[in-house]
Short mmCIF file of C-alpha atoms and ligand atoms in Angstrom, two decimals:
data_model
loop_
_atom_site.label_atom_id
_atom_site.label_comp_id
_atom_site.label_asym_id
_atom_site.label_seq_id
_atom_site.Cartn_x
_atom_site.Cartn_y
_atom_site.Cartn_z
CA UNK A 1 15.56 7.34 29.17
CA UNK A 2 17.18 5.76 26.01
CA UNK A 3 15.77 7.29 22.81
CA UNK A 4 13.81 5.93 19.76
CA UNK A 5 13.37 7.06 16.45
CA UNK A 6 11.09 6.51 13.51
CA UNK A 7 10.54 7.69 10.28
CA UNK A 8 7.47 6.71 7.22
CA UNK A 9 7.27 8.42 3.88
CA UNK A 10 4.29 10.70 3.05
CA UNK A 11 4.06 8.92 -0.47
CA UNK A 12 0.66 7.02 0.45
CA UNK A 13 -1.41 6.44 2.46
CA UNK A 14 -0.71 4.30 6.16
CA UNK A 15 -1.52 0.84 5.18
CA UNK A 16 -1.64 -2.52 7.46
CA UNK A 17 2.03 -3.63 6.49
CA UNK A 18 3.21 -0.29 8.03
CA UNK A 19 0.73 -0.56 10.56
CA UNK A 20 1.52 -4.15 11.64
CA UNK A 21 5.21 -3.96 10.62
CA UNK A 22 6.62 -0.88 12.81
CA UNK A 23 3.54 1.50 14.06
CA UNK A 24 1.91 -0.48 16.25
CA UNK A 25 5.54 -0.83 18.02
CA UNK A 26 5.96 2.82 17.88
CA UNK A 27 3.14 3.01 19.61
CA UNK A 28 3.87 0.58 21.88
CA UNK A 29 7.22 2.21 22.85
CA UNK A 30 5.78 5.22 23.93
CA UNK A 31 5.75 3.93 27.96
CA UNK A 32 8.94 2.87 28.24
CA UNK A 33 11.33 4.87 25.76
CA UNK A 34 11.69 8.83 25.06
CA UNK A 35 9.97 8.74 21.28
CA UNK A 36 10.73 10.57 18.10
CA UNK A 37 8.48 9.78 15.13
CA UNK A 38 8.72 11.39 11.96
CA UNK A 39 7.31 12.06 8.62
CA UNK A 40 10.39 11.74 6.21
CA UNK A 41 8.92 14.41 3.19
CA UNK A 42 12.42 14.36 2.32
CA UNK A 43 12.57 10.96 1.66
CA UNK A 44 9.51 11.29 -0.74
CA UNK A 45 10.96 13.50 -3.08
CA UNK A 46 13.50 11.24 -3.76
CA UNK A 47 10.94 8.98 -6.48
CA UNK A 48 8.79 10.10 -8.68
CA UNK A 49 6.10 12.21 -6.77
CA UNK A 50 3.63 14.77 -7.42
CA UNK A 51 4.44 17.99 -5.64
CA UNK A 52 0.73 19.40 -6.18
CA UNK A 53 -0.19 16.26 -3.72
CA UNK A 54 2.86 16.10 -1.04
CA UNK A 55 0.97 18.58 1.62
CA UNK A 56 -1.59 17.06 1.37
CA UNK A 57 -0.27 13.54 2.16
CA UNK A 58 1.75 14.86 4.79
CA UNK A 59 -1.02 16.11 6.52
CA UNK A 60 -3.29 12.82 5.92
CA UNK A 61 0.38 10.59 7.30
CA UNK A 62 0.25 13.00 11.11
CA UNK A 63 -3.66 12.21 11.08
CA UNK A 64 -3.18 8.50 10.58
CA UNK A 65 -0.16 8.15 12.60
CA UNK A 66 -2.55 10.28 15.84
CA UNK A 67 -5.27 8.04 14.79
CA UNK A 68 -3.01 5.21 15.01
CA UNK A 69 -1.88 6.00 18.34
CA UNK A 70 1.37 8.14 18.18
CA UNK A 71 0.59 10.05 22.01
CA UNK A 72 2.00 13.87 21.08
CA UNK A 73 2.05 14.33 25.15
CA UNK A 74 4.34 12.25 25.68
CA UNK A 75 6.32 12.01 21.95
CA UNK A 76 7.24 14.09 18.86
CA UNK A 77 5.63 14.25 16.00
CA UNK A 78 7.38 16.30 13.26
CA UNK A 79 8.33 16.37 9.45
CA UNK A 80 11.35 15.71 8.62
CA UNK A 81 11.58 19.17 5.95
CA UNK A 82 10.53 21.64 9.14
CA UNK A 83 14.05 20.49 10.73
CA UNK A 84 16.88 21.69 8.05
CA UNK A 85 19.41 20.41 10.70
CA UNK A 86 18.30 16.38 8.81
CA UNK A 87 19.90 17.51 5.38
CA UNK A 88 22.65 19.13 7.40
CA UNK A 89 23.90 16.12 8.81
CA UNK A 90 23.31 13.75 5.95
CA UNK A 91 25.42 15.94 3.85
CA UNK A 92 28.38 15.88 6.45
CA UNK A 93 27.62 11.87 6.67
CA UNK A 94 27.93 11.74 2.86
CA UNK A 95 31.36 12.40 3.06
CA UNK A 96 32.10 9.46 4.90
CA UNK A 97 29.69 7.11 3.47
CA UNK A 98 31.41 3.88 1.13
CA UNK A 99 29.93 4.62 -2.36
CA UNK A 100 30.36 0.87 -2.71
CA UNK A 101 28.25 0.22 -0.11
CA UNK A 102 25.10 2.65 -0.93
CA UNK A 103 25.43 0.97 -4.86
CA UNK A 104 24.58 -2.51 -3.03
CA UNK A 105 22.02 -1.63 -0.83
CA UNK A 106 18.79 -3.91 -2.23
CA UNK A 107 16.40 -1.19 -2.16
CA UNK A 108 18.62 1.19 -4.05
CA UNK A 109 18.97 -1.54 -7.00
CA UNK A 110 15.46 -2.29 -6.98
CA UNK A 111 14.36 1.65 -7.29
CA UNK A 112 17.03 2.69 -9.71
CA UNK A 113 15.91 -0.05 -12.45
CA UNK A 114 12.81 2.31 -12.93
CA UNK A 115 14.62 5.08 -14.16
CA UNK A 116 16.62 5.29 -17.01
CA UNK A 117 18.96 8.26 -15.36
CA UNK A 118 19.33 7.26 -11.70
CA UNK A 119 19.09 10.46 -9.55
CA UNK A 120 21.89 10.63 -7.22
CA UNK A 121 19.43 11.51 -4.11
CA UNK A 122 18.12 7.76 -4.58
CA UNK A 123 21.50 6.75 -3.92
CA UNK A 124 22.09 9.06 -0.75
CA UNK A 125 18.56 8.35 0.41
CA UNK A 126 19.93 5.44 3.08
CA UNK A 127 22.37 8.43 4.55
CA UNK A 128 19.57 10.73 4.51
CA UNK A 129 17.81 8.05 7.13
CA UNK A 130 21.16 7.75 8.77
CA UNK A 131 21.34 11.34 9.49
CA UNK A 132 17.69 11.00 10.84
CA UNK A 133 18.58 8.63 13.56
CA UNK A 134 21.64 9.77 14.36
CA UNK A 135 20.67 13.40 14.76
CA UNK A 136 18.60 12.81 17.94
CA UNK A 137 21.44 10.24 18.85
CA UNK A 138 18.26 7.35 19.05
CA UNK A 139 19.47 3.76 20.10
CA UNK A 140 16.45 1.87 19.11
CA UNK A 141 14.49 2.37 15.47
CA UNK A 142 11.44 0.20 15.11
CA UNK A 143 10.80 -0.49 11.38
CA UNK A 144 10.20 -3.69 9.15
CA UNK A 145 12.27 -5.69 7.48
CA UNK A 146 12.96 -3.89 4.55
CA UNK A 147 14.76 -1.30 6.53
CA UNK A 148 17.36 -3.46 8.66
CA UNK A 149 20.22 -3.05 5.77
CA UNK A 150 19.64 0.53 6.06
CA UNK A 151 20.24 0.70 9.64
CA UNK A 152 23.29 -1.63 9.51
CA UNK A 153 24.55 1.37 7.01
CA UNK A 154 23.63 3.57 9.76
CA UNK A 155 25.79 2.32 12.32
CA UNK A 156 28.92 1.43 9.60
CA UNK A 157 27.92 5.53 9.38
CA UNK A 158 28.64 5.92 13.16
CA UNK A 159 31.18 4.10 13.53
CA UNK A 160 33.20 5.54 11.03
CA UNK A 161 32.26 9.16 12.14
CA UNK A 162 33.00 8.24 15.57
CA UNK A 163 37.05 7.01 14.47
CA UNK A 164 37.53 9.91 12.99
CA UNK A 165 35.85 12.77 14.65
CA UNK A 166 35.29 11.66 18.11
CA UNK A 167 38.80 9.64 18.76
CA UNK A 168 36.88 6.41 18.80
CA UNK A 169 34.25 7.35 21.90
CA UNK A 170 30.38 6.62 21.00
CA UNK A 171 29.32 10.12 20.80
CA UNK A 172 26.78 8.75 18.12
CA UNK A 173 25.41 5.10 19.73
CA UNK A 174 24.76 2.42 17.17
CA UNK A 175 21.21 1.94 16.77
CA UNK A 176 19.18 -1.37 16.67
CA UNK A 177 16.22 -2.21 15.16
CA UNK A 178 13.42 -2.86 17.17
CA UNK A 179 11.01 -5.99 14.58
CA UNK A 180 7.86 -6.92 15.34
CA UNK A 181 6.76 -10.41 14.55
CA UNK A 182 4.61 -8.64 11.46
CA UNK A 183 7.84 -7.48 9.85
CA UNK A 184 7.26 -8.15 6.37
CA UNK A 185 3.86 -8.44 5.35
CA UNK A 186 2.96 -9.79 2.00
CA UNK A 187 0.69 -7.38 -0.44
CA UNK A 188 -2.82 -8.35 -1.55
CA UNK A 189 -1.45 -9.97 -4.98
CA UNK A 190 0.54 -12.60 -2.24
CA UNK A 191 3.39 -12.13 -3.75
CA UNK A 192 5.48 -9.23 -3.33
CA UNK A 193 5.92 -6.83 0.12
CA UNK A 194 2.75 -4.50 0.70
CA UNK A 195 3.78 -1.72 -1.27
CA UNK A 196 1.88 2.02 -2.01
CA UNK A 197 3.97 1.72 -5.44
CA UNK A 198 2.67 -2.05 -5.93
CA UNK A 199 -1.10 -1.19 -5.51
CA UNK A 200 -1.49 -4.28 -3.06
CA UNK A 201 -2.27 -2.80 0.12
CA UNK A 202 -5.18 -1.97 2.33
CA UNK A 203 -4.70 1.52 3.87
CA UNK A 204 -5.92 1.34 7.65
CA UNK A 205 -8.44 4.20 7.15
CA UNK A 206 -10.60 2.05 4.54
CA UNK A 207 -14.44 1.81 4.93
CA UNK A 208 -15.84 -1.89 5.64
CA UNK A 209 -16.99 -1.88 1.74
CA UNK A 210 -13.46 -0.82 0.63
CA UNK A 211 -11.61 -3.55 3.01
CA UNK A 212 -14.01 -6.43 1.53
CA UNK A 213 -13.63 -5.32 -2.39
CA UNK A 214 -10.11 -5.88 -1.60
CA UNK A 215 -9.76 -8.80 0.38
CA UNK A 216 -12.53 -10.27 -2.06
CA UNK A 217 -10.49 -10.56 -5.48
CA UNK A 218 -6.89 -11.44 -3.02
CA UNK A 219 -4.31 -13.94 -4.09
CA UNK A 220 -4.95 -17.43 -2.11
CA UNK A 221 -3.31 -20.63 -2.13
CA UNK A 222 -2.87 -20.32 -5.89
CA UNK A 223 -2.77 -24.54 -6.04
CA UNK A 224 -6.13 -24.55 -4.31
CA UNK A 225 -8.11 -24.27 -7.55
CA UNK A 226 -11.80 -25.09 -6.87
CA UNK A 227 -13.82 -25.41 -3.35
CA UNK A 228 -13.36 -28.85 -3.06
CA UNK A 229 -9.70 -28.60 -3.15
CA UNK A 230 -8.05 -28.57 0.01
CA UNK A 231 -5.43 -25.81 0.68
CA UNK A 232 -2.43 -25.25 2.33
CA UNK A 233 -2.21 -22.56 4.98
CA UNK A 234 1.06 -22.18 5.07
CA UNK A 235 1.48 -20.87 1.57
CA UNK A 236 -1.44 -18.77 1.42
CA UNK A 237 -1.25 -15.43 1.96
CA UNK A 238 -5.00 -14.60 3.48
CA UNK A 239 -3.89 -17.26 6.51
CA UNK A 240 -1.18 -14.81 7.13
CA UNK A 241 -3.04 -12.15 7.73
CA UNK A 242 -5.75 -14.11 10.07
CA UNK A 243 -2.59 -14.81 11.96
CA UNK A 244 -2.48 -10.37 12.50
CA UNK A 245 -6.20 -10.02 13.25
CA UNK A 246 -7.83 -13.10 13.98
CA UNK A 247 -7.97 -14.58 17.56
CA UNK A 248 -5.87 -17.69 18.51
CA UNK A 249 -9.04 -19.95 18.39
CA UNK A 250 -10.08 -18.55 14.88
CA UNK A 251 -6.42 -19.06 12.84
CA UNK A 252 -6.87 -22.94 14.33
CA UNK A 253 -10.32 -23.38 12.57
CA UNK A 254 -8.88 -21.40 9.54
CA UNK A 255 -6.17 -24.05 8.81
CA UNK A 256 -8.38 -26.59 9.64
CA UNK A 257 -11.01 -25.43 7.51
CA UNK A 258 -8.52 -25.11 4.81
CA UNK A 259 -6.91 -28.12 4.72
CA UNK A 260 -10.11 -30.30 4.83
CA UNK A 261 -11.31 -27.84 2.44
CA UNK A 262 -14.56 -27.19 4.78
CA UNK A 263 -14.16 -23.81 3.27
CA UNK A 264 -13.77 -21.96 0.45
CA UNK A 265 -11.64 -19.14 0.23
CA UNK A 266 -14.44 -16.87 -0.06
CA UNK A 267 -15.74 -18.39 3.59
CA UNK A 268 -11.85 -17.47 4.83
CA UNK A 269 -11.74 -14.04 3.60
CA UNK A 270 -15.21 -13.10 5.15
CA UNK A 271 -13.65 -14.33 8.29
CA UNK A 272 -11.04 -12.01 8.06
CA UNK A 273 -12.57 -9.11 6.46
CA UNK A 274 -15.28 -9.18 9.73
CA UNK A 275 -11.86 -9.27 11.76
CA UNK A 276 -10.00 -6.49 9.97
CA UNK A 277 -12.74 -4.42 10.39
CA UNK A 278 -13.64 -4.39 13.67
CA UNK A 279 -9.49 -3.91 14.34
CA UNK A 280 -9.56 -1.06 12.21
CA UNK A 281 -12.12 0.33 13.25
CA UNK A 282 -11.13 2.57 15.96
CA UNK A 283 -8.67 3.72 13.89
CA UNK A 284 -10.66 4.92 11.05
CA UNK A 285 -13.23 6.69 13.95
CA UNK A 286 -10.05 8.51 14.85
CA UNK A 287 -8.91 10.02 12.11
CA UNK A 288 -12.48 10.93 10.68
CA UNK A 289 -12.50 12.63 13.90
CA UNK A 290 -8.63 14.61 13.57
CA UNK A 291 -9.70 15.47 9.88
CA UNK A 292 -12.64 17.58 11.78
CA UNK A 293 -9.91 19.36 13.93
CA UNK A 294 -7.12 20.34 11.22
CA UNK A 295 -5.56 23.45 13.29
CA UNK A 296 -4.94 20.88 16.31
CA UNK A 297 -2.71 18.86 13.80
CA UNK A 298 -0.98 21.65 12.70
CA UNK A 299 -0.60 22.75 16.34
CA UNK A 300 1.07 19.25 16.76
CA UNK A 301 3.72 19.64 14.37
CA UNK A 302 4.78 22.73 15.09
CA UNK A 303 4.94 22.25 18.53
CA UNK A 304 6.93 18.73 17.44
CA UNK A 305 9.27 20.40 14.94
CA UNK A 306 10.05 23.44 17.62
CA UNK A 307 11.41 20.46 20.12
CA UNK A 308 12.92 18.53 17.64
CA UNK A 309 14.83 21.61 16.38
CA UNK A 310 16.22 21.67 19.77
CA UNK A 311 17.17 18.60 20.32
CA UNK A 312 18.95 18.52 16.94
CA UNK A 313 20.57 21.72 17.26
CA UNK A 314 22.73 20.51 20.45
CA UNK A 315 24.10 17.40 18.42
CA UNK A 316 25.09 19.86 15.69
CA UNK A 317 26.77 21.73 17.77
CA UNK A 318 28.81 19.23 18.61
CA UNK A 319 29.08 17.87 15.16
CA UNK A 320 30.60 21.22 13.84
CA UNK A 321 32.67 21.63 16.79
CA UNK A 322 34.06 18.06 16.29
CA UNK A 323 34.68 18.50 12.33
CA UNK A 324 36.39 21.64 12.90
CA UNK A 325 34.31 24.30 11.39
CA UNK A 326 34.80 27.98 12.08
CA UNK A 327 31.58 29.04 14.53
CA UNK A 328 29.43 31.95 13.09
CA UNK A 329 29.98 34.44 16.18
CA UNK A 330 33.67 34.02 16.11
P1 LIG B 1 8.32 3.39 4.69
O1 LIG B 1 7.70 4.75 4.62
O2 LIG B 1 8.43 2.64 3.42
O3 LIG B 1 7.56 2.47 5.73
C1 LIG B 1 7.33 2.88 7.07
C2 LIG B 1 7.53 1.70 7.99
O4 LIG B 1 6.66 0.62 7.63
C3 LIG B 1 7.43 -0.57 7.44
N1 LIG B 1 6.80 -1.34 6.35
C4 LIG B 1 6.46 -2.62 6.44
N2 LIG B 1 6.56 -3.51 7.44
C5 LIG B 1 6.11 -4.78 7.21
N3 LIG B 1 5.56 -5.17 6.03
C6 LIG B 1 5.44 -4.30 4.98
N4 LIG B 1 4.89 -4.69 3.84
C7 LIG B 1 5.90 -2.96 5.17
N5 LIG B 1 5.93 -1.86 4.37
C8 LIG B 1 6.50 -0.89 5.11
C9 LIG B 1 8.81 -0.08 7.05
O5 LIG B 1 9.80 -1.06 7.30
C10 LIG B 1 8.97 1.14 7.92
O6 LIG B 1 9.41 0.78 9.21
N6 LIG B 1 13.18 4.56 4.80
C11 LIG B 1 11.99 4.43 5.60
C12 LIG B 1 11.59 5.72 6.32
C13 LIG B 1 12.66 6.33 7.16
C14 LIG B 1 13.10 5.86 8.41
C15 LIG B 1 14.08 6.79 8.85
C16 LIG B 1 12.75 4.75 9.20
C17 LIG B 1 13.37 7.46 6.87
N7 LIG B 1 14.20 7.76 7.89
C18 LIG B 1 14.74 6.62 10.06
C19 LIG B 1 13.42 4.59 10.42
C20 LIG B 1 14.40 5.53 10.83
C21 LIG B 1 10.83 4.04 4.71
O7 LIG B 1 10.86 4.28 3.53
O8 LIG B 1 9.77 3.51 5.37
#
């Protein structure tokens, strides 16, 4: 059975883009693939962060990420931090890695305007989630958008470790991205991607109040500027997300509504906030539920990271043979 992996930062809390974007296909994958999910802590550290909080959030990411769906019976669930062998392997990939190439990936720019002396981890950060993937050896990685230039650095990664430590063969495979069709979904201001760091999402453990006192104030069509305007769908950002959680029948009346202007915005968002709760629902039900249980979630990760230890300590072993080092016992 081919292998996927996954990986999310602990740095907030799981909100519909990364719910829509790449967990509901994580969960999905779960029949038909051998599955590896993980919570990247040491991916987190990497911006600014508050160490009193990380646990914590760790904790709250395996609860939403159960709640969500992630089936630890049949896949792993782990953080990254309780499997050394991840830092291991990105160091030995660093070696290899085109400096020119981590400088122009477009996350990397955008993070390292907001500091004024750029840390070098923020650099390595896209080998760090090479070293992930290519650890377990995983041929498919579901994610969003935002991560595709990343994985085309991971397989530049294997490739280039393959030439020249494995005489050309594909001991590490070159891993696609698996998209959904939610792959980048816009944040609550309808401008920029649902973001933690923006302050435009909706996390998918929100109470019904919380969900409407967001969607309430969101960014529209920003032309439409009273009721008796009529709008355009396809620019406004509230449409988009009927398109995730309404039903077929009810993203038809939406647009119609809108562009007749037989609603107001107000009328839309209601629509969607009725919608976006009853989808989220089960979720939050879920994880009220985990929070109850916290010595089955530790349970879970230990039981993940013990497996994925395994798994990662055969590829090293072949990694160290391959790049020559001198084995302990000899
Ligand atoms: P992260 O933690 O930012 O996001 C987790 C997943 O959610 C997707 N996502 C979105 N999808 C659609 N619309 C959005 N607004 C949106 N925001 C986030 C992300 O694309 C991602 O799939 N570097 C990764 C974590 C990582 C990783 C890995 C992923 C580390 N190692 C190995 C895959 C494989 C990240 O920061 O994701």
């Amino acid at each position: 059975m081919a292998r996927v992996f996954s990986g999310i930062q602990p740095s907030g809390e799981l909100h519909i883009g990364n719910w829509l974007g790449a967990i509901r296909n994580w969960v999905a994958l779960q029949d038909q693939y051998e599955c590896l999910y993980c919570i990247v802590d040491q991916h987190a550290v990497t911006g600014q962060y508050d160490p009193a909080s990380l646990a914590l959030r760790t904790r709250e990411m395996a609860i939403g990420l159960l709640a969500a769906g992630v089936d630890p019976n049949g896949s792993l669930l782990f953080v990254q931090s309780h499997v050394p062998a991840h830092a291991t392997l990105a160091w030995l990939l660093t070696t290899i890695a085109p400096l020119g190439e981590l400088e122009r990936m477009t996350q990397y720019k955008d993070k390292s305007q907001r500091f004024e002396s750029v840390p070098a981890g923020l650099l390595c950060y896209p080998v760090l989630m090479a070293a992930d993937i290519l650890l377990y050896r995983a041929e498919k990685v579901p994610v969003g958008d935002d991560q595709t230039q990343h994985l085309e650095l991971t397989r530049e990664l294997a490739r280039r470790w393959n030439r020249h430590f494995a005489g050309g063969d594909a001991f590490f495979p070159e891993p696609e991205p698996i998209l959904s069709p939610a792959r980048r979904i816009i944040g609550l201001d309808g401008q920029a991607k649902m973001s933690k760091s923006l302050g435009n999402t909706i996390a998918v453990t929100e109470t019904p109040e919380q969900i409407w006192d967001k969607l309430r104030p969101a960014m529209t069509d920003p032309a439409r500027k009273t009721r008796k305007d009529p709008g355009t769908p396809e620019i406004c950002n509230i449409y988009a997300l009927h398109r995730h959680f309404s039903p077929e029948a009810t993203v038809t009346e939406v647009a119609v509504k809108c562009r007749t202007a037989g609603w107001g915005c107000i009328d839309c968002k209601r629509v969607l906030a009725d919608n976006m709760i009853q989808a989220l629902a089960p979720l939050r039900q879920r994880s009220l539920d985990l929070a109850m249980r916290p010595a089955e979630v530790t349970t879970i990760l230990a039981d993940g990271a013990a497996t994925a230890r395994r798994l990662a300590s055969e590829t090293m072993a072949e990694v160290t043979t391959r790049m020559g080092f001198l084995p302990e016992a000899s």
